[in-house]
Coordinates of C-alpha atoms in Angstrom, one line a residue:
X13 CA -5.6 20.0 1.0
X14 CA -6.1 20.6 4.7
X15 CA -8.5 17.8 5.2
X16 CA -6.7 14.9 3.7
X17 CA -5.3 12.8 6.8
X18 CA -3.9 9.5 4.8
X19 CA -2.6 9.3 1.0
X20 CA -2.2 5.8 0.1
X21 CA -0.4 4.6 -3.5
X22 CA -0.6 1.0 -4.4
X23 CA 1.8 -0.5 -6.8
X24 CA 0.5 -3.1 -9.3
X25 CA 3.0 -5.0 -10.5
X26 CA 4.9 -5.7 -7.0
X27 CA 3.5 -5.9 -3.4
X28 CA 4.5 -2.0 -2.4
X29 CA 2.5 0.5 -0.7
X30 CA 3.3 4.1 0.1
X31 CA 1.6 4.8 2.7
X32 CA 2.2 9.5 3.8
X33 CA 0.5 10.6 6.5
X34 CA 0.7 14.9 7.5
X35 CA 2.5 16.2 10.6
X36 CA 1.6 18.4 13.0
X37 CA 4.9 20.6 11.2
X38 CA 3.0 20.0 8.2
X39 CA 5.3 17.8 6.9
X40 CA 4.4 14.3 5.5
X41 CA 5.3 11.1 6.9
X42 CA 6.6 8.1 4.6
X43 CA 6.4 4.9 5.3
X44 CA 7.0 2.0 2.9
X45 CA 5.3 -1.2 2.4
X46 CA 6.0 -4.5 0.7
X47 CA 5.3 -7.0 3.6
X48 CA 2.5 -8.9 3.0
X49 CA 1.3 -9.9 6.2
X50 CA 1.3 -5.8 7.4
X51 CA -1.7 -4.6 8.6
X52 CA -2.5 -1.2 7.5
X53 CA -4.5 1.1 9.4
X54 CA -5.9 4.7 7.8
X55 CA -7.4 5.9 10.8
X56 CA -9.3 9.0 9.1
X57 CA -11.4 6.6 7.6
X58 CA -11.5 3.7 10.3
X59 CA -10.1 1.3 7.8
X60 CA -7.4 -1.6 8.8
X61 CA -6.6 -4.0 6.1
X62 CA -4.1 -7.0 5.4
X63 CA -1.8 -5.3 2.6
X64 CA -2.0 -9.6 0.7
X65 CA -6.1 -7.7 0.7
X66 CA -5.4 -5.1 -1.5
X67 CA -3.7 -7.9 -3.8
X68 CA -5.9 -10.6 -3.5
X69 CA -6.4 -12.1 -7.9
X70 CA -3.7 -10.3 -8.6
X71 CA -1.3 -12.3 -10.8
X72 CA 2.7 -10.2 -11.0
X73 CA 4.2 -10.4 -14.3
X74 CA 6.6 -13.0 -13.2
X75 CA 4.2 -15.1 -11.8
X76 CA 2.3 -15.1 -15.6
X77 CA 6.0 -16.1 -17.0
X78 CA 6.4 -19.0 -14.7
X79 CA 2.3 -20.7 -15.5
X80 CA 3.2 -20.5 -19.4
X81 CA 6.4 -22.0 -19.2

């Protein structure tokens, strides 16, 4: 797809993005998240967001372990 500028995957049981962005070579760039504190910026869509944002309620399966024990 020509048109797509950003591809972003969110993990949901771990703070991990995936964040590919095209090339002018047409190759995709990778970059990997699990900070945080990391400010994410998909510029086709003039979005910037805290990556603890895209998580905020979330509870990890570890974290569920540890409040029943």
């Amino acid at each position: 797809i020509g048109s797509l500028k950003d591809y972003l995957l969110i993990a949901e049981d771990r703070i991990y993005l995936e964040h590919h962005t095209p090339q002018p070579d047409g190759s995709w760039r990778l970059e990997e998240i699990s900070d945080p504190g990391r400010v994410v910026n998909l510029a086709a869509i003039n979005c910037t967001f805290q990556v603890s944002d895209a998580y905020e309620d979330v509870e990890f399966p570890d974290e569920l372990e540890r409040s029943t024990a």
